[in-house]
């Protein structure tokens, strides 16, 4: 209460203890919980998000697919940049948010993780790769644009030392990271699996997404329209806030850490037991 006796708005109270409690209650009464994550879950691992000033795309706009296909110079520049930057991404470690979700998944409380991220940190934290849907692909693989063969990024990175423009070992075709470019269609199978998970869950937990990138942001919308409760952990408002049952306006790592601790107990949530 402030001096005028007005209770503060639920979403701005700190440190979110009552929002976390509401989230825990929703989780306890849910049968199937699905998480939907965005770049905001990885900022605490030192990977900038998309929106913020200095975000990745602001500094380093990726080429369009047609520019990439048509210009050898674009491809050369692309691989110079990949060679400089991939090592840094590969060295990033999952944070408390990724670890909490992985532990909830291992404990059978969280079913599927649908992520917009390409950093692979959910799997690095121990999430089940078979139940982690990467809507925008992954930076840890390279795909041939011609025959579709997938190569480990490490293997192509090793070749970059002697080949500035690596080609596909199967067909000689053009290679690019297995990520989805702006304006490019999303992998249909991943999107279909994500919508299926959204329709099947009764709690959708959104973490660190501005929910403005389509069609990915349709996933939580579909969950809500199918009757699931919606929880949003994000440090700024999103367009789906009016649909949310609980909003935690705070750090993904701290919020998910507290959430997992409440559901799993201290040792299991932090990894020491
Ligand atoms: P976004 O950048 O549009 O939104 C991130 C949201 O997370 C913002 O609203 C921000 O306020 C919030 N946020 C940032 N740090 C937070 C924290 N520690 N705790 C709570 N909230 C936090 O991200 P998006 O919705 O995922 O869309 C961006 C697009 O760019 C996606 O398509 C994604 O594929 C791509 N991208 C991926 C990565 C990655 O793999 N880590 C990084 C940048 C961008
Ligand atoms: Zn090929």
Coordinates of N, CA and C in Angstrom, one line a residue, residues 36 114 116 135-136 186 191 194-196 198-199 204 206 209 211-226 230 240 243:
X36 N 7.7 -21.7 -23.7 CA 8.0 -21.1 -25.0 C 9.0 -20.0 -24.7
X114 N 9.5 -25.1 -26.5 CA 9.5 -24.5 -27.8 C 10.4 -23.3 -27.7
X116 N 12.6 -20.0 -29.7 CA 12.9 -19.2 -30.9 C 14.4 -19.1 -31.0
X135 N 12.4 -23.5 -33.2 CA 11.6 -23.0 -34.3 C 12.4 -22.2 -35.4
X136 N 13.5 -21.7 -35.0 CA 14.3 -20.9 -35.9 C 15.6 -21.6 -36.2
X186 N 9.5 -20.8 -41.9 CA 10.0 -21.7 -40.9 C 9.9 -23.1 -41.2
X191 N 7.3 -26.1 -36.7 CA 6.1 -25.3 -36.4 C 4.9 -26.1 -36.1
X194 N 5.2 -27.5 -32.7 CA 5.0 -26.5 -31.7 C 3.5 -26.2 -31.5
X195 N 2.8 -26.1 -32.6 CA 1.3 -25.9 -32.5 C 0.6 -27.1 -31.8
X196 N 1.1 -28.3 -32.1 CA 0.5 -29.5 -31.5 C 0.7 -29.4 -30.0
X198 N 1.2 -26.8 -28.3 CA 0.4 -25.6 -27.7 C -1.0 -26.1 -27.5
X199 N -1.6 -26.8 -28.4 CA -3.0 -27.3 -28.3 C -3.1 -28.3 -27.2
X204 N 0.9 -22.8 -20.6 CA 2.0 -22.4 -21.4 C 2.7 -21.3 -20.7
X206 N 5.6 -18.6 -21.0 CA 6.4 -17.9 -22.0 C 7.5 -17.2 -21.2
X209 N 10.4 -13.5 -24.3 CA 10.1 -13.2 -25.7 C 9.2 -11.9 -25.8
X211 N 7.3 -11.5 -28.1 CA 6.1 -12.0 -28.7 C 5.6 -11.1 -29.9
X212 N 6.6 -10.6 -30.6 CA 6.2 -9.8 -31.8 C 6.7 -10.5 -33.1
X213 N 7.5 -11.5 -33.0 CA 8.1 -12.2 -34.2 C 7.1 -13.3 -34.6
X214 N 6.5 -13.1 -35.8 CA 5.5 -14.1 -36.3 C 6.1 -15.0 -37.3
X215 N 5.6 -16.3 -37.4 CA 4.4 -16.8 -36.8 C 4.8 -17.4 -35.4
X216 N 6.0 -17.3 -34.9 CA 6.3 -18.0 -33.6 C 5.4 -17.5 -32.5
X217 N 5.1 -16.2 -32.4 CA 4.3 -15.7 -31.3 C 2.9 -16.2 -31.4
X218 N 2.5 -16.9 -32.5 CA 1.2 -17.5 -32.5 C 1.1 -18.7 -31.6
X219 N 2.2 -19.3 -31.3 CA 2.2 -20.5 -30.5 C 1.5 -20.3 -29.1
X220 N 2.0 -19.3 -28.3 CA 1.3 -19.1 -27.1 C -0.2 -18.6 -27.3
X221 N -0.4 -17.9 -28.4 CA -1.8 -17.5 -28.6 C -2.7 -18.7 -28.9
X222 N -2.2 -19.7 -29.6 CA -3.0 -20.9 -29.9 C -3.2 -21.7 -28.6
X223 N -2.2 -21.7 -27.7 CA -2.3 -22.4 -26.4 C -3.5 -21.8 -25.6
X224 N -3.4 -20.5 -25.6 CA -4.5 -19.8 -24.8 C -5.9 -20.0 -25.4
X225 N -5.9 -19.9 -26.8 CA -7.2 -20.1 -27.4 C -7.7 -21.5 -27.2
X226 N -6.8 -22.5 -27.0 CA -7.2 -23.8 -26.8 C -7.6 -24.1 -25.3
X230 N -2.1 -19.1 -19.3 CA -0.9 -18.5 -19.9 C -0.1 -17.7 -18.8
X240 N 0.7 -10.0 -25.6 CA -0.2 -11.1 -25.1 C -0.5 -10.9 -23.6
X243 N -3.9 -11.5 -22.2 CA -4.5 -12.8 -22.1 C -3.9 -13.6 -21.0

